[in-house]
Short mmCIF file of C-alpha atoms and ligand atoms in Angstrom, two decimals:
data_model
loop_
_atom_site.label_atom_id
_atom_site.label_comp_id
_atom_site.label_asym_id
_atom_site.label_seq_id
_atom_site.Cartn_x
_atom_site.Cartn_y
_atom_site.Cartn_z
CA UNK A 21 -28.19 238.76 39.27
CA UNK A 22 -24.85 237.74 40.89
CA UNK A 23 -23.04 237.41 43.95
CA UNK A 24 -19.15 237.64 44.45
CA UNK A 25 -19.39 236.38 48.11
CA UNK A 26 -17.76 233.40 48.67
CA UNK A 27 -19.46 230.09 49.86
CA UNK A 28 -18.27 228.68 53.07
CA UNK A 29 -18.10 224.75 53.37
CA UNK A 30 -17.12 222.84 56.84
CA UNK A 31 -16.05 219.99 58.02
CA UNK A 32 -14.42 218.72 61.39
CA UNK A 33 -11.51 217.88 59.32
CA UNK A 34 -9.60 216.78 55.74
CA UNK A 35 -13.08 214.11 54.41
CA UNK A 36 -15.07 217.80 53.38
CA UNK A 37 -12.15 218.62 50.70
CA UNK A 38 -14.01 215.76 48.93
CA UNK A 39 -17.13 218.00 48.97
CA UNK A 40 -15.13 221.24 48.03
CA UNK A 41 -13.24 219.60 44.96
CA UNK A 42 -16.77 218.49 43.84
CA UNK A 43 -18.03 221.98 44.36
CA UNK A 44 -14.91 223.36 42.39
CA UNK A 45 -15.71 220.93 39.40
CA UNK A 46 -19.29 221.84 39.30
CA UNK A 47 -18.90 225.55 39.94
CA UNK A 48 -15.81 226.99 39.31
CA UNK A 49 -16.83 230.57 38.90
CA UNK A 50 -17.62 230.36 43.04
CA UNK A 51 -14.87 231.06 45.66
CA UNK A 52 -15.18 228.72 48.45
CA UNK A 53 -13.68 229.76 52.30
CA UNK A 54 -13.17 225.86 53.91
CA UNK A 55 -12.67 225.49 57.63
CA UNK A 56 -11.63 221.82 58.89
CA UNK A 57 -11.94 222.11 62.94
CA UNK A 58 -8.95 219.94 63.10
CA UNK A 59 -8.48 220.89 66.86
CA UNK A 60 -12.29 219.24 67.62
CA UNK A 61 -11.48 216.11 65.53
CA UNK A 62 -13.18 213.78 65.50
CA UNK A 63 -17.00 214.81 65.75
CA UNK A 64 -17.99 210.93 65.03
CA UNK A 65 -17.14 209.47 68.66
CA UNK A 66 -18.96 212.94 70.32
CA UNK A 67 -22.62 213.09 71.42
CA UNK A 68 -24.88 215.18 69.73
CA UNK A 69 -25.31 218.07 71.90
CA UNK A 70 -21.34 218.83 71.69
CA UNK A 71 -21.23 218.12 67.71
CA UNK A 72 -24.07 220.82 67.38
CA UNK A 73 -22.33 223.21 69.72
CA UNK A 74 -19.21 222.66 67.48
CA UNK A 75 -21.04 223.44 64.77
CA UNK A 76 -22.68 226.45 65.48
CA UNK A 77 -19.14 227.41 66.65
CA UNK A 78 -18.18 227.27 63.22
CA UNK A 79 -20.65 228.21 61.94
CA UNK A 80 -20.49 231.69 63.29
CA UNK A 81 -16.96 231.77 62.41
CA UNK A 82 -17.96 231.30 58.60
CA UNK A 83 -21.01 233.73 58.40
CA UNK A 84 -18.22 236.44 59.91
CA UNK A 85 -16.55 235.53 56.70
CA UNK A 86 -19.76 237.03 55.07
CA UNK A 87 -20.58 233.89 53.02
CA UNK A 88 -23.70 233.61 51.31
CA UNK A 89 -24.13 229.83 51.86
CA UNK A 90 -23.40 227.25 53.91
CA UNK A 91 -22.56 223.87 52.90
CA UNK A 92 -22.02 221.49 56.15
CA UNK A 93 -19.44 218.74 54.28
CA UNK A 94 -19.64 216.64 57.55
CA UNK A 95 -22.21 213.87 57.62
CA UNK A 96 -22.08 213.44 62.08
CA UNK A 97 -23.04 217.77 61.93
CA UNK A 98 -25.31 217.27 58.95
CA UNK A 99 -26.92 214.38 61.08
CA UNK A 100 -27.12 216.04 64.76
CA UNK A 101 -27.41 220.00 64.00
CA UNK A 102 -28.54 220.60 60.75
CA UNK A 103 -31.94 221.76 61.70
CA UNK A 104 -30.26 224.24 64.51
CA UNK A 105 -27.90 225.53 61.79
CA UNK A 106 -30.61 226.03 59.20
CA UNK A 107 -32.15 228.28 62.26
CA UNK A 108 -29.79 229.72 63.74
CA UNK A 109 -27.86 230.91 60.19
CA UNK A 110 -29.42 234.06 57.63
CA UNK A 111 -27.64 232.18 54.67
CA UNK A 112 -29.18 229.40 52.91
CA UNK A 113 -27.89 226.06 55.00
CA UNK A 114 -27.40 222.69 52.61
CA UNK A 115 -26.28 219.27 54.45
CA UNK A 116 -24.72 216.54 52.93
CA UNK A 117 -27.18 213.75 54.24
CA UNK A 118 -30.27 213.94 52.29
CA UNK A 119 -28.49 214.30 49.07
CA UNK A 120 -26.66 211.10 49.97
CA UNK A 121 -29.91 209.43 51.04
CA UNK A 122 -30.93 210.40 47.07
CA UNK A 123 -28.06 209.35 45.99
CA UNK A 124 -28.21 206.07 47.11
CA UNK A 125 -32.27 205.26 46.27
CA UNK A 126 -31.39 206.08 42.34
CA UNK A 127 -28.63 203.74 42.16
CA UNK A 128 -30.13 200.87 44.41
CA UNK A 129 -33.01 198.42 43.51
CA UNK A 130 -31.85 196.07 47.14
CA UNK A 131 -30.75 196.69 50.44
CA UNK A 132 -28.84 199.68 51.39
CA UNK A 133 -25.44 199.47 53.29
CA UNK A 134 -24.25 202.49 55.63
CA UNK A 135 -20.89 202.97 56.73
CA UNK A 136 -20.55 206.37 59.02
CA UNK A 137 -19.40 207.70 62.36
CA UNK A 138 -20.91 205.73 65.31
CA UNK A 139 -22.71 209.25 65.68
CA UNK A 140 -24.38 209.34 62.25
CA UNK A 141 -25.47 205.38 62.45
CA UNK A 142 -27.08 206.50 66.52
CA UNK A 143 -28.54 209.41 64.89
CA UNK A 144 -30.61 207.55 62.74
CA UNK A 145 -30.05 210.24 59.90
CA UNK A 146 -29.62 208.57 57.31
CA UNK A 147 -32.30 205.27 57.44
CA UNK A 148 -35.04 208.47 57.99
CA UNK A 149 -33.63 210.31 54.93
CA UNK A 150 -33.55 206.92 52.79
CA UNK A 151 -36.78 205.52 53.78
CA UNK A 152 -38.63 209.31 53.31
CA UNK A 153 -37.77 207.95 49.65
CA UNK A 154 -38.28 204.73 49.94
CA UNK A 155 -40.29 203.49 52.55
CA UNK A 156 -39.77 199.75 52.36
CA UNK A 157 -36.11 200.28 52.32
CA UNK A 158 -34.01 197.84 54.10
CA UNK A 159 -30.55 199.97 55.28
CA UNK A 160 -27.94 197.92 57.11
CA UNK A 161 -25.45 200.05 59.34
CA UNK A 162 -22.00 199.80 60.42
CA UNK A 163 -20.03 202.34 62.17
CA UNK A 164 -16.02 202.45 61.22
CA UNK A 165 -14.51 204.99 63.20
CA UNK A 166 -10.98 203.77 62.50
CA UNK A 167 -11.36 204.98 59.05
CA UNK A 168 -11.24 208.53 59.91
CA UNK A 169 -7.78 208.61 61.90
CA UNK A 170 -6.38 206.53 58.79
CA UNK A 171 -7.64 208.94 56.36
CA UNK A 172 -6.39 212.18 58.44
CA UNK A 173 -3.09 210.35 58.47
CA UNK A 174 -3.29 210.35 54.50
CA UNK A 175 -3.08 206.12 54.67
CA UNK A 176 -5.75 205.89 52.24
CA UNK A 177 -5.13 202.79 50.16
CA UNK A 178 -2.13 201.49 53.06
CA UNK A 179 -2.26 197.80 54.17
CA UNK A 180 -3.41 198.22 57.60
CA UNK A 181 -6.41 200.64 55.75
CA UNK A 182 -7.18 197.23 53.92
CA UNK A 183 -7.08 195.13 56.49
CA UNK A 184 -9.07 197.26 59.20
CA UNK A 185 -11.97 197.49 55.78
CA UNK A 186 -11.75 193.98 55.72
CA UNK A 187 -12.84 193.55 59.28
CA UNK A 188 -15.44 196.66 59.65
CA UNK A 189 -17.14 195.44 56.04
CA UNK A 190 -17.53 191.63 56.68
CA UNK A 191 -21.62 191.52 56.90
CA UNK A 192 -21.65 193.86 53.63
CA UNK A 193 -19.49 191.54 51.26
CA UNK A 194 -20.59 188.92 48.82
CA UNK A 195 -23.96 190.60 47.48
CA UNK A 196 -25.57 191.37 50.55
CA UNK A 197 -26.26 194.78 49.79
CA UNK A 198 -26.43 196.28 46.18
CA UNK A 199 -25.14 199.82 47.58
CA UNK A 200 -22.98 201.04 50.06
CA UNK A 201 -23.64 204.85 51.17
CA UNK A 202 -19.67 206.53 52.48
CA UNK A 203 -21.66 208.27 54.95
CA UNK A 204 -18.72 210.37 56.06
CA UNK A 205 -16.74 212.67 54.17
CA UNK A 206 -13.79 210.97 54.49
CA UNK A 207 -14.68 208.11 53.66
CA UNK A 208 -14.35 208.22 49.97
CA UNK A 209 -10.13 209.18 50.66
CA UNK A 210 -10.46 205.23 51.24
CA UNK A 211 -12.38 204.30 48.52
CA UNK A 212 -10.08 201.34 46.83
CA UNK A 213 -9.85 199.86 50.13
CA UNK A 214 -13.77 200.10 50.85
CA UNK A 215 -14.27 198.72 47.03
CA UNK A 216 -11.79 195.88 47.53
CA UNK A 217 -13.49 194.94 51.09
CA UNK A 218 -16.85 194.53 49.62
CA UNK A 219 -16.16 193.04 45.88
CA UNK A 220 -16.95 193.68 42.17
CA UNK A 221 -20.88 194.12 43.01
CA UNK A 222 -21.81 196.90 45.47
CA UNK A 223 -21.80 200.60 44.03
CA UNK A 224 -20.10 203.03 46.28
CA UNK A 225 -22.51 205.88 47.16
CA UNK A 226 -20.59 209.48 47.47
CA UNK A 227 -22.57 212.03 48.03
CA UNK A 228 -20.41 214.99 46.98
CA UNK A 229 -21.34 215.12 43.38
CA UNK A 230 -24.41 214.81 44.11
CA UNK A 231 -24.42 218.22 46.85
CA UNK A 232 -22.78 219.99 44.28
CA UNK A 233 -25.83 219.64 42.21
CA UNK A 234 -27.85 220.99 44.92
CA UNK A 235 -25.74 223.69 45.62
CA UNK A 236 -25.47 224.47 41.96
CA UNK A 237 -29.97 224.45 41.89
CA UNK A 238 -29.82 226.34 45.03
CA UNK A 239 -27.72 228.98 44.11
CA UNK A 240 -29.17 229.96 40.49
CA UNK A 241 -32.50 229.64 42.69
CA UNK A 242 -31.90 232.41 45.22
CA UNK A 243 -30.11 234.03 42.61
CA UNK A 244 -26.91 234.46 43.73
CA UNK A 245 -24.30 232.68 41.49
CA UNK A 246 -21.06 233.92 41.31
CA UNK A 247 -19.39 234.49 38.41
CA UNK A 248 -15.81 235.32 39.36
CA UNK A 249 -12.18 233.54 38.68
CA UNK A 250 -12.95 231.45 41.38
CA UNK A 251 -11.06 230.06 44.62
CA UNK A 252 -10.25 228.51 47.66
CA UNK A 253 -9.50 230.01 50.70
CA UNK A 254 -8.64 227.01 53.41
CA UNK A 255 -8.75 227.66 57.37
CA UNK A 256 -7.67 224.85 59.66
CA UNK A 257 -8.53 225.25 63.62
CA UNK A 258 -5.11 223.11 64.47
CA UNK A 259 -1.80 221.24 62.47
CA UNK A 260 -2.08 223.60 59.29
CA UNK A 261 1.85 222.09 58.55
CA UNK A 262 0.75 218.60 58.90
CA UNK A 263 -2.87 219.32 56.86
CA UNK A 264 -1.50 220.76 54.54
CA UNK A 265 0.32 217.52 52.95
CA UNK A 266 -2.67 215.66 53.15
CA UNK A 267 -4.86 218.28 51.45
CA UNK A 268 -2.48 218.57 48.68
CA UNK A 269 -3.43 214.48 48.62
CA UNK A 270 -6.89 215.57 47.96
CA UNK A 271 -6.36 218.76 45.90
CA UNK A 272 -3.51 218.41 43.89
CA UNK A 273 -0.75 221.15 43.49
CA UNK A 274 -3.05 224.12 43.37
CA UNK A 275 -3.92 223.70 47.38
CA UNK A 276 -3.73 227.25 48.11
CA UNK A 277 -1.69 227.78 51.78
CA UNK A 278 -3.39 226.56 55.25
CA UNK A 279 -4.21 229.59 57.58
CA UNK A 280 -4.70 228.97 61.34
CA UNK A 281 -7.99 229.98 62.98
CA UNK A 282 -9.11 229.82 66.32
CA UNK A 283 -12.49 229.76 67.19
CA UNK A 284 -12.20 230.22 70.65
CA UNK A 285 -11.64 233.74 70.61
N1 LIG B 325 -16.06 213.78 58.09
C1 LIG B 325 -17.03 213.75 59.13
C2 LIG B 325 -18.34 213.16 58.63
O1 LIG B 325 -18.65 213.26 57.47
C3 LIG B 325 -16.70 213.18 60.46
C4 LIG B 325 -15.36 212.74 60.84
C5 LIG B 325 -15.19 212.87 62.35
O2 LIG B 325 -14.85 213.97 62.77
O3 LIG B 325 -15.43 211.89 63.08
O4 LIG B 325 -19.10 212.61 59.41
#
C-alpha cells in the first residue's frame, strides 16, 4: 500500500530545514510541504500556552494541505504542545524530543549536556524524556537563545557566533559532560562553533537523523509510504526574500522557491 500525500514538517523558523534535509536523505520517494512561522519567531522566549496556540495554528494550516503526517521539527512546540497536537490532529503526530532524548542515551555512558530555548530547558522536556531511558541520568541545562537570531541571520560559523558559544558553553567544556544534546533545530546550523566551544571530547547530539528513522518506521507501519519523485514544497509565514538565502545555506541549489502564507486568515 502507498500514499502520494505529502508529509508536512514545521518549525517556527529556518533550524527545521535540518529535519527536512534529513527526511529527504532518508526518504526521498516522500514530498514534504515545510512551513517556518517566520512572522511568530522566536517560539523559545514565549510561554507555553502561546507556543501551543502557535502550533495548533499551524498545524491546521498543514492538515488543510491534506498531509498524512506531521513531523513538529521544533524542539520549544515538541516540548509544550506535542500532546495537544497528537489530539487535536487525525494524522499520525511525531516530535523531535524523544528521539533526541534516544539519541543522546546510545551515544552517552556520563552526564548529559542540554543546550535549547529557555522554553524547552523550563519545560523540563527533555531531562523527562532522557531519564524515562535512563533513570540515573545526570542532564545539565543551558538555555542559548542568542543562537537562534545568529542562525536566522545565516552567521553560522561568524566570530561573534564563536564568541557568544564560548560564553553560553563555559560549564560544558573540558570533559564535563560526554554529550551535548542541540536541543533546537537550529542549533546544529552552528555546529563548528558549538564543537569548538566545548573541545575534542563531547559528541554533538542531533536529533534529525535520528526522526527520520522514526518517520521512516512510522510510515511503512501505518502503511502509507510514498513512492513518488519526491519534493519540497516550502511556505514561510513572513521575509520569504530574506529566507530564502539562508535556506539555500541549508539546502543547497535545489531550494525550490519560498511562498508566503498567512495563517491569520
Ligand atoms: N527551532 C526551534 C526549536 O527547535 C525554536 C527556535 C525559536 O523559535 O526560538 O526549539
Amino acid at each position: 500500500m502507498t500514499d502520494s500525500r505529502p508529509i508536512g514538517v514545521f518549525d517556527s523558523g529556518i533550524g527545521g530545514l535540518t529535519v527536512l534535509s534529513a527526511l529527504c536523505c532518508r526518504l526521498p520517494e516522500e514530498r514534504f510541504v515545510y512551513l517556518g512561522d517566520t512572522a511568530r519567531l522566536p517560539y523559545g522566549t514565549k510561554s507555553a500556552e502561546t507556543v501551543t496556540r502557535y502550533a495548533l495554528r499551524a498545524a491546521a494550516f498543514l492538515a488543510g494541505e491534506d498531509i498524512k503526517m506531521l513531523v513538529v521539527a521544533c524542539n520549544t512546540a515538541s516540548a509544550s504542545a506535542l500532546p495537544t497536537l497528537e489530539r487535536e490532529l487525525p494524522m499520525p503526530v511525531i516530535g523531535v524530543v524523544t528521539p533526541g532524548a534516544r539519541a543522546a542515551v546510545r551515544w552517552s555512558s556520563g552526564p548529559i549536556g542540554l543546550i535549547a530555548t529557555e522554553g524547552t530547558v523550563a519545560s523540563g522536556a527533555y531531562q523527562r524524556a532522557v531519564r524515562a531511558l535512563r533513570p540515573d541520568a545526570q542532564v545539565r541545562s543551558r538555555a542559548c537563545p542568542l543562537f537562534v537570531p545568529l542562525a536566522e541571520e545565516g552567521w553560522f560559523d561568524h566570530p561573534v557566533t564563536r564568541q557568544v558559544a564560548e560564553i553560553y558553553l563555559q560549564d560544558f567544556a573540558g570533559g564535563v559532560v560526554d554529550s551535548l544534546i542541540l536541543g533546537c533545530t537550529h542549533y546544529p546550523l552552528l555546529r563548528s562553533a558549538i564543537a569548538a566551544a566545548v573541545g575534542p571530547g563531547v559528541h554533538l547530539v542531533d536529533s534529525a537523523t535520528v526522526v527520520a528513522e522514526e518517520v521512516a518506521e512510522r510510515l511503512t507501519g501505518e502503511g502509507i509510504l510514498g513512492r513518488g519523485e519526491g519534493g519540497i514544497h516550502l511556505l514561510v509565514t513572513d521575509a520569504p526574500t530574506r529566507i530564502a538565502r539562508i535556506a539555500a545555506m541549508i539546502l543547497g541549489d535545489d531550494t525550490p522557491p519560498l511562498q508566503l502564507v498567512d495563517l491569520s486568515a
